[in-house]
XYZ file of C-alpha atoms in Angstrom:
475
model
C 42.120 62.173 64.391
C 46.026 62.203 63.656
C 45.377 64.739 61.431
C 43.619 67.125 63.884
C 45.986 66.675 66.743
C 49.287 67.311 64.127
C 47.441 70.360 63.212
C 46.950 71.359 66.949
C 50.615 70.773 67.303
C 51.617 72.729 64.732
C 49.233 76.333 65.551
C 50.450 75.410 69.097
C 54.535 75.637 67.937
C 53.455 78.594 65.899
C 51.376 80.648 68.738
C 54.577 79.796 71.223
C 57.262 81.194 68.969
C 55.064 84.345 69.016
C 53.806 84.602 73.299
C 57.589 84.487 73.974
C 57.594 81.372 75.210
C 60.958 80.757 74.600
C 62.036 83.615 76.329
C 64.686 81.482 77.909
C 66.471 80.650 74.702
C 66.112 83.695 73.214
C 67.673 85.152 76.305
C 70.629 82.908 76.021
C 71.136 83.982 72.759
C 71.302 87.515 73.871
C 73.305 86.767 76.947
C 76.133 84.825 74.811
C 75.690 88.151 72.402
C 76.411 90.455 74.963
C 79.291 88.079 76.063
C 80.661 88.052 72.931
C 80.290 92.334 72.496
C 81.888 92.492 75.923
C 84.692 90.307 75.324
C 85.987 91.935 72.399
C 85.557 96.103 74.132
C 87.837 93.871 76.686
C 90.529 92.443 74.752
C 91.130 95.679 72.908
C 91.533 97.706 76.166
C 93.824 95.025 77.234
C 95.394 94.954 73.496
C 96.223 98.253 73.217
C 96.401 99.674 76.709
C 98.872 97.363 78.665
C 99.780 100.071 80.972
C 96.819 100.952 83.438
C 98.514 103.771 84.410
C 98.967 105.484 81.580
C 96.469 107.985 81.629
C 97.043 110.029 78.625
C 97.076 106.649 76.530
C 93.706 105.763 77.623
C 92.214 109.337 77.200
C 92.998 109.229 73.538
C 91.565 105.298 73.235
C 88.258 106.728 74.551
C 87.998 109.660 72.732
C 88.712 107.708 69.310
C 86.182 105.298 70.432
C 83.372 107.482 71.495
C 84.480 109.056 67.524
C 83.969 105.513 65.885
C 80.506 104.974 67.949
C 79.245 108.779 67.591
C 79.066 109.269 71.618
C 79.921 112.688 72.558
C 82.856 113.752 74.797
C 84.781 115.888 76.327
C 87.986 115.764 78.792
C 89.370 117.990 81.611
C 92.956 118.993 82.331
C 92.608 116.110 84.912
C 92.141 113.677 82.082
C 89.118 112.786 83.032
C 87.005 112.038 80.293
C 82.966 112.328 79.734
C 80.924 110.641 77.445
C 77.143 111.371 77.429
C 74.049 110.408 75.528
C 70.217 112.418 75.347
C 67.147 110.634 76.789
C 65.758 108.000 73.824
C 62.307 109.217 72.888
C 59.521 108.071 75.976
C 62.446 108.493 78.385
C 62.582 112.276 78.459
C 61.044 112.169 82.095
C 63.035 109.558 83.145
C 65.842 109.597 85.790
C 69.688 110.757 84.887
C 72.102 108.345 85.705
C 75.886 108.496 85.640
C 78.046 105.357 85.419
C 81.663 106.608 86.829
C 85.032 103.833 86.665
C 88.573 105.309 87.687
C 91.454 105.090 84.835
C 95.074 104.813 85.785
C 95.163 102.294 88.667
C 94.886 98.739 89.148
C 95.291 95.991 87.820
C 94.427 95.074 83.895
C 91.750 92.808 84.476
C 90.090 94.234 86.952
C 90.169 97.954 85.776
C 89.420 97.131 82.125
C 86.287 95.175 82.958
C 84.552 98.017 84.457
C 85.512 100.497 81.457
C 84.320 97.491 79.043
C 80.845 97.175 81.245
C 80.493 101.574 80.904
C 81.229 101.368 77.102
C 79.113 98.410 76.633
C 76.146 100.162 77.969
C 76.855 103.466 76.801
C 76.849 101.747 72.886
C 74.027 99.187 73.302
C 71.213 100.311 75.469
C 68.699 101.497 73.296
C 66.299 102.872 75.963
C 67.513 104.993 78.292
C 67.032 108.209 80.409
C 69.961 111.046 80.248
C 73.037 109.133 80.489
C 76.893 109.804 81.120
C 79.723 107.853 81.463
C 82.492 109.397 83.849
C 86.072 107.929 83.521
C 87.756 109.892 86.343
C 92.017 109.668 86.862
C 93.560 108.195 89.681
C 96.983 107.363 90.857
C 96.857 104.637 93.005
C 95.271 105.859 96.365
C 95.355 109.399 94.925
C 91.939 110.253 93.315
C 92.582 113.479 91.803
C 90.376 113.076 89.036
C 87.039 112.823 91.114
C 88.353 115.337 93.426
C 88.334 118.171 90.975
C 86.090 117.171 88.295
C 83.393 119.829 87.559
C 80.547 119.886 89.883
C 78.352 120.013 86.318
C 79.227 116.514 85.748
C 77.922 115.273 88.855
C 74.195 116.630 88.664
C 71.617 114.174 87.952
C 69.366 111.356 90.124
C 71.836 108.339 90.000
C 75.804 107.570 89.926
C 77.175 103.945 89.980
C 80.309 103.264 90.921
C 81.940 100.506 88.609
C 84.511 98.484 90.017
C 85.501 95.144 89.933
C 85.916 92.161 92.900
C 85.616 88.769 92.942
C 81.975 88.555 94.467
C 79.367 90.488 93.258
C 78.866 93.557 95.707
C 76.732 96.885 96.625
C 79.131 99.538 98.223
C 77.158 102.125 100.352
C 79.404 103.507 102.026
C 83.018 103.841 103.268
C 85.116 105.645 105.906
C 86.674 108.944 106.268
C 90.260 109.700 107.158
C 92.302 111.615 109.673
C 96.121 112.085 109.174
C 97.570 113.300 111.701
C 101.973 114.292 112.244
C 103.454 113.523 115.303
C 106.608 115.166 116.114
C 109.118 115.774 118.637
C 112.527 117.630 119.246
C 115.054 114.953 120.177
C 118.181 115.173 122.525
C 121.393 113.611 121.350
C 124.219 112.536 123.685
C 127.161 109.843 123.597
C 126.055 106.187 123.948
C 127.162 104.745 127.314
C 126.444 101.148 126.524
C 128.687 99.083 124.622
C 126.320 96.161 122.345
C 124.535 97.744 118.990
C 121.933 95.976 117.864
C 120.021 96.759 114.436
C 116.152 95.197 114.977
C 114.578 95.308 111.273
C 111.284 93.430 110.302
C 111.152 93.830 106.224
C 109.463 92.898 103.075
C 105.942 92.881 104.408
C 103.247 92.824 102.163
C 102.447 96.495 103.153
C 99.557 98.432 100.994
C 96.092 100.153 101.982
C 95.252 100.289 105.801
C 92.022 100.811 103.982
C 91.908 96.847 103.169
C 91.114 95.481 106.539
C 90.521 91.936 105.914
C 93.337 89.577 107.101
C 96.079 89.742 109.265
C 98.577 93.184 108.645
C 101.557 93.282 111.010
C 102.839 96.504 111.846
C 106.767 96.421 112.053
C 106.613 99.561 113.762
C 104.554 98.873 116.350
C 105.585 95.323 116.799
C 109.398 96.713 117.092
C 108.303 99.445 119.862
C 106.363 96.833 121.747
C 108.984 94.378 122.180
C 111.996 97.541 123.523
C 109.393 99.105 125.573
C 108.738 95.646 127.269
C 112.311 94.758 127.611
C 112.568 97.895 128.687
C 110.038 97.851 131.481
C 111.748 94.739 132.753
C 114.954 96.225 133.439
C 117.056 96.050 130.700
C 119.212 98.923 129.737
C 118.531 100.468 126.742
C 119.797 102.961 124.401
C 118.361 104.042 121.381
C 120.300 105.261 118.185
C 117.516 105.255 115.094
C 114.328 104.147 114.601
C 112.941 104.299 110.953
C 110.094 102.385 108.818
C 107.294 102.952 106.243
C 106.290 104.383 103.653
C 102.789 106.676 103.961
C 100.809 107.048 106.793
C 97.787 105.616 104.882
C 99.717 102.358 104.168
C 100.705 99.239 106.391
C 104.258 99.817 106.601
C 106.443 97.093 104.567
C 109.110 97.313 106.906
C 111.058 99.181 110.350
C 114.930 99.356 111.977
C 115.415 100.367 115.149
C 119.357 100.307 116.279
C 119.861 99.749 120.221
C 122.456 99.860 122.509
C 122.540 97.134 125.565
C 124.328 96.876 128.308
C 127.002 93.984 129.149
C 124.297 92.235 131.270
C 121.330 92.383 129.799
C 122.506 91.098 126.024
C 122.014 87.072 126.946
C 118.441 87.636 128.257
C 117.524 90.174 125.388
C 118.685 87.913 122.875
C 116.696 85.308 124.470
C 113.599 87.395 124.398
C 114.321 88.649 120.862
C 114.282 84.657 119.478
C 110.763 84.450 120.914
C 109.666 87.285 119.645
C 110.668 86.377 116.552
C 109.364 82.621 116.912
C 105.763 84.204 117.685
C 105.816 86.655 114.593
C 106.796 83.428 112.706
C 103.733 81.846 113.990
C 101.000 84.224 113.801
C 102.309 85.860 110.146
C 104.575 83.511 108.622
C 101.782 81.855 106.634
C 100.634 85.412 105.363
C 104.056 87.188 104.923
C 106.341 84.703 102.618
C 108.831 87.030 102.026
C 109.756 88.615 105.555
C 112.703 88.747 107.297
C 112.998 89.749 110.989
C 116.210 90.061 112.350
C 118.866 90.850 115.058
C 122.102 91.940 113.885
C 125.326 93.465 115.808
C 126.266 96.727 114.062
C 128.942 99.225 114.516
C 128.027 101.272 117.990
C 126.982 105.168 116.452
C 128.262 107.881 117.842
C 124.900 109.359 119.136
C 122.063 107.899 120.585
C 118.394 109.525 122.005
C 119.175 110.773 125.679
C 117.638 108.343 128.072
C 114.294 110.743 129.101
C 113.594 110.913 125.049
C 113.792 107.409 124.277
C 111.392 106.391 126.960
C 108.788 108.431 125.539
C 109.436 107.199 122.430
C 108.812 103.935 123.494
C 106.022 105.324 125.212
C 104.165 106.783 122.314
C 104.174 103.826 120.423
C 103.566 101.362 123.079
C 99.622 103.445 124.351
C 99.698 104.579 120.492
C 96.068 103.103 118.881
C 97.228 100.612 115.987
C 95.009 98.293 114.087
C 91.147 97.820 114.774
C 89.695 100.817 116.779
C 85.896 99.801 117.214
C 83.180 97.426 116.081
C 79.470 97.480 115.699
C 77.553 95.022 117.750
C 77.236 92.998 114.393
C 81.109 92.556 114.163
C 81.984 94.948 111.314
C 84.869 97.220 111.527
C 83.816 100.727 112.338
C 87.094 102.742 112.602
C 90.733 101.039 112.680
C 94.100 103.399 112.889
C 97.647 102.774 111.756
C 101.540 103.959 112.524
C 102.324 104.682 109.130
C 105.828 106.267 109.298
C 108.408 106.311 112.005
C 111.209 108.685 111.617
C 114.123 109.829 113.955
C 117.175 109.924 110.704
C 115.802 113.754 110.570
C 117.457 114.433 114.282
C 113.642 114.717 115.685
C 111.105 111.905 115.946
C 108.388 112.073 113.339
C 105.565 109.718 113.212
C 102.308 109.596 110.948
C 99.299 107.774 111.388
C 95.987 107.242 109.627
C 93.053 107.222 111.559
C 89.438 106.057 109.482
C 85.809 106.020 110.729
C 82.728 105.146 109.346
C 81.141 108.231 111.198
C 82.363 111.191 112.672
C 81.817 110.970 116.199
C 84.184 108.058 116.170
C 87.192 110.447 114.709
C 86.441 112.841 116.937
C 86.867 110.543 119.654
C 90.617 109.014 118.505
C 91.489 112.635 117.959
C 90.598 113.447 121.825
C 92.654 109.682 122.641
C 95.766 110.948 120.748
C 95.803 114.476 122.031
C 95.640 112.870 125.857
C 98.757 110.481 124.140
C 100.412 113.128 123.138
C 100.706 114.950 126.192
C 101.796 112.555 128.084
C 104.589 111.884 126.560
C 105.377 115.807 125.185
C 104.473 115.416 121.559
C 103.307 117.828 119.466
C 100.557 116.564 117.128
C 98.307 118.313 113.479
C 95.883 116.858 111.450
C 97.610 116.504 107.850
C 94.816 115.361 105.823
C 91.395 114.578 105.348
C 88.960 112.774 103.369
C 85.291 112.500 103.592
C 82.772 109.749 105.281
C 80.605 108.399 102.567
C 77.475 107.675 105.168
C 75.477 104.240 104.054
C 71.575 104.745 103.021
C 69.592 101.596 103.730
C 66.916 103.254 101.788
C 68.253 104.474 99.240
C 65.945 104.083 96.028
C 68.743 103.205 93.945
C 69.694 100.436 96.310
C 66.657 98.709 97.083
C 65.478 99.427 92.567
C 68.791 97.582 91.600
C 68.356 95.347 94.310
C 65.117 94.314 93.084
C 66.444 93.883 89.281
C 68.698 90.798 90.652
C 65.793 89.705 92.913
C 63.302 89.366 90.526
C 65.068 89.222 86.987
C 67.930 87.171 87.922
C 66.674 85.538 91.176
C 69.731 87.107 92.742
C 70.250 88.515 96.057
C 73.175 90.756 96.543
C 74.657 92.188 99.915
C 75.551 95.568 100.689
C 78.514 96.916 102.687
C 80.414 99.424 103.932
C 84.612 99.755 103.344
C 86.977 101.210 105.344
C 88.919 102.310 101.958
C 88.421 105.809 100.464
C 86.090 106.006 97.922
C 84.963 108.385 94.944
C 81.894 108.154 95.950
C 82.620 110.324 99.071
C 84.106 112.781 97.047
C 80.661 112.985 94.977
C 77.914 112.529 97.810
C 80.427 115.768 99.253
C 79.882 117.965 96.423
C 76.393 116.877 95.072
C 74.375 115.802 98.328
C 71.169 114.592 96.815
C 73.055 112.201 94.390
C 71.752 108.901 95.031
C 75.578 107.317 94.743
C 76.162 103.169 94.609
C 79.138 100.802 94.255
C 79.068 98.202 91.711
C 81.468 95.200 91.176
C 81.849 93.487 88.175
C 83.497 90.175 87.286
C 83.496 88.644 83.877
C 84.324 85.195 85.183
C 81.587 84.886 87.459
C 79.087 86.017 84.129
C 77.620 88.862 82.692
C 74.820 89.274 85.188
C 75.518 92.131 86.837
C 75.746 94.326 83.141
C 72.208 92.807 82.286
C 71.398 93.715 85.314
C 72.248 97.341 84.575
C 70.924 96.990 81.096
C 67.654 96.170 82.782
C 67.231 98.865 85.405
C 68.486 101.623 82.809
C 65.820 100.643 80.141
C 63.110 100.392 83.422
C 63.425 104.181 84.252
C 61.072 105.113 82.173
C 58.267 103.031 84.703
C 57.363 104.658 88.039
C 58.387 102.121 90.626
C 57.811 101.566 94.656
C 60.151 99.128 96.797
C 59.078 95.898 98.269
C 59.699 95.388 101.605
C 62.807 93.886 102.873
C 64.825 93.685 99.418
C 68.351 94.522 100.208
C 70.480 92.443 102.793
C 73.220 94.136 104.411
C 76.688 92.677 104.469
């Protein structure tokens, strides 16, 4: 009887190792393979490319590599460079999809794992539809290489966005901007008051007014709030200069305003200035380290804004929008606008501001709000620049298909959002409408999942498919 159940046990091992029973540890295998092929594409970008924005450096790494690994390519005057591969054979029906990372911006780690999870894929998928890898130049905020790249790049069913963050994301969809110049001639007389003051708030943390999670003081704003107040309660005020930030699409890092006060009024605005100061210190001084605000007697200047000038001044930036604009009735930011620039050193006053929206109606409507601003206080305003509204697609097939590769291959649900930042997918969804366009974060400490993921749905193309109901959760 021993006999006959050791030689049950033994067909039984044998039929097991065949069924793919031990799918689990043969998929661990491959998971600490692809791992392992990951890390190294990785360590070499890192290796030889310190400097992300180096553009010309990379273009030549990825055209050597797609040499070594027989991928053609091509590159633009842009430096953007495209790799592509032909359907495998029982995919020639299947959809084209384009995997697209920026180049030149960012940080190391995060810009080099995207490029590592495109190469990857482009090199070891072995069953695929049409495929192309876009690796489109950026500077920064600047996305010149997805604004001009050839509209022939962008044709086919799918695009995903790579990028990297440290929770595993769908982007679909992100705001539009509005700049808009604000500008004014200025009269100049003599001061008549004898106490200059120079107000500065500096070395905030500044960058994107795109990035709208956490606290982002505005120096410019908070520095015209607290002389139009003092102001309106009677204190005599002169002003000589006020200047601050950088770009109208960034939080400014810092503003200076010089004053002139009267003999009276310098105890009680000194007073009101150590508050002020006391209350920035306690609603940023956790999230700004580095700051300085400060009230410093300074030589008096010869000129200062005539008195009818300087109120508006005050004026405009006291009823000017800053910071969160509107929000859905779920909480999410819908459009936000910021006082980028203040400038007065040119003899006129010249302010920018960056208005976004998640949909146009919404721009319209801070366009009408500044224009009734504006004439109030005899400004003369013009749009700038503009950049278009990537609108979000609940039902968009390539959503709810790669949706339903974490739900039901990696027991994974991912959420969906929409940013306030500007995106390359706008630029693409612009020029190539019936693009069905995605967002993608990696992160090669949280796992590989997400580029098994994408190895799964690119090799499932081939299979018709339907949604299930319900499969995406929005953000």
């Amino acid at each position: 009887m021993k006999k006959i159940i050791s030689l049950f046990l033994v067909i039984l091992f044998v039929s097991l190792s065949f069924t793919g029973c031990f799918f689990n540890k043969n998929e661990t295998e491959f998971e600490e393979q692809m791992a392992s092929q990951l890390d190294v594409i990785y360590k070499d970008l890192s290796k030889k490319l310190p400097d992300t924005s180096d553009t010309e450096a990379q273009k030549e790494y990825l055209i050597q590599w797609a040499g070594t690994h027989k991928v053609p390519v091509s590159y633009d005057k842009q430096n953007n460079i495209i790799m592509s591969k032909k359907a495998t054979a029982g995919y020639e029906n299947a959809q084209a999809t384009t995997l697209q990372c920026a180049i030149g911006t960012g940080e190391p780690a995060e810009q080099y794992q995207a490029m590592a999870t495109a190469l990857y894929l482009m090199d070891k998928v072995e069953k695929h539809g049409f495929i192309r890898v876009l690796f489109t130049a950026a500077d920064g905020n600047e996305l010149s290489g997805a604004q001009k790249i050839s509209a022939n790049y962008l044709k086919g069913n799918n695009l995903i966005n790579l990028t990297w963050a440290e929770k595993t994301t769908f982007t679909i969809g992100s705001a539009g901007t509005a700049e808009y110049d604000f500008s004014k001639p200025l009269q100049w007389i003599t001061p008549t008051y004898p106490n200059a003051y120079e107000i500065s708030i500096k070395n905030l943390n500044g960058g994107s007014s795109g990035i709208t999670s956490g606290s982002h003081p505005n120096p410019i704003k908070i520095i015209g709030d607290f002389l139009a107040s003092a102001k309106s309660k009677g204190v005599l005020i002169e002003l000589a200069s006020f200047n601050g930030g950088e770009d109208a699409a960034k939080y400014p890092s810092g503003a200076t305003a010089v004053v002139l006060i009267n003999d009276n009024d310098v105890a009680r605005f000194e007073k009101w200035f150590e508050n002020e100061a006391s209350k920035f210190e306690d609603n940023y001084g956790d999230i700004e380290e580095n700051y300085t605000y400060t009230m410093t007697p300074v030589s008096a200047p010869s000129y200062v804004i005539s008195k009818d000038d300087s109120t508006k001044v005050f004026s405009l930036l006291y009823t000017m929008i800053n910071g969160i604009y509107l929000k859905s009735d779920e909480g999410n930011i819908v459009a936000t606008s910021n006082i980028g620039t203040i400038r007065t050193s040119t003899g006129n006053l010249d302010v920018t501001i960056c208005a976004r929206s998640l949909n146009e109606d919404t721009l319209r409507e801070i366009s009408s709000t500044f224009e009734v601003i504006c004439g109030l206080n005899d400004v003369s305003y013009k749009v700038t620049d503009q950049f278009p509204i990537w609108d979000e697609n609940q039902d968009s097939p390539l959503l709810l298909r790669l949706t339903d590769v974490f739900k039901t291959d990696f027991d994974k649900k991912i959420k969906n959002k929409s940013i306030m930042q500007n995106t390359e997918c706008a630029l693409f969804k612009t020029r190539n409408p019936d693009l069905d366009i995605l967002s993608m974060s990696v992160n090669f400490e949280n796992g590989i999942t997400e580029v098994e993921a994408l190895q799964h749905f690119l090799e499932s193309l081939n299979v018709a498919w339907e949604p299930a109901s319900e499969d995406s959760e929005e953000e």
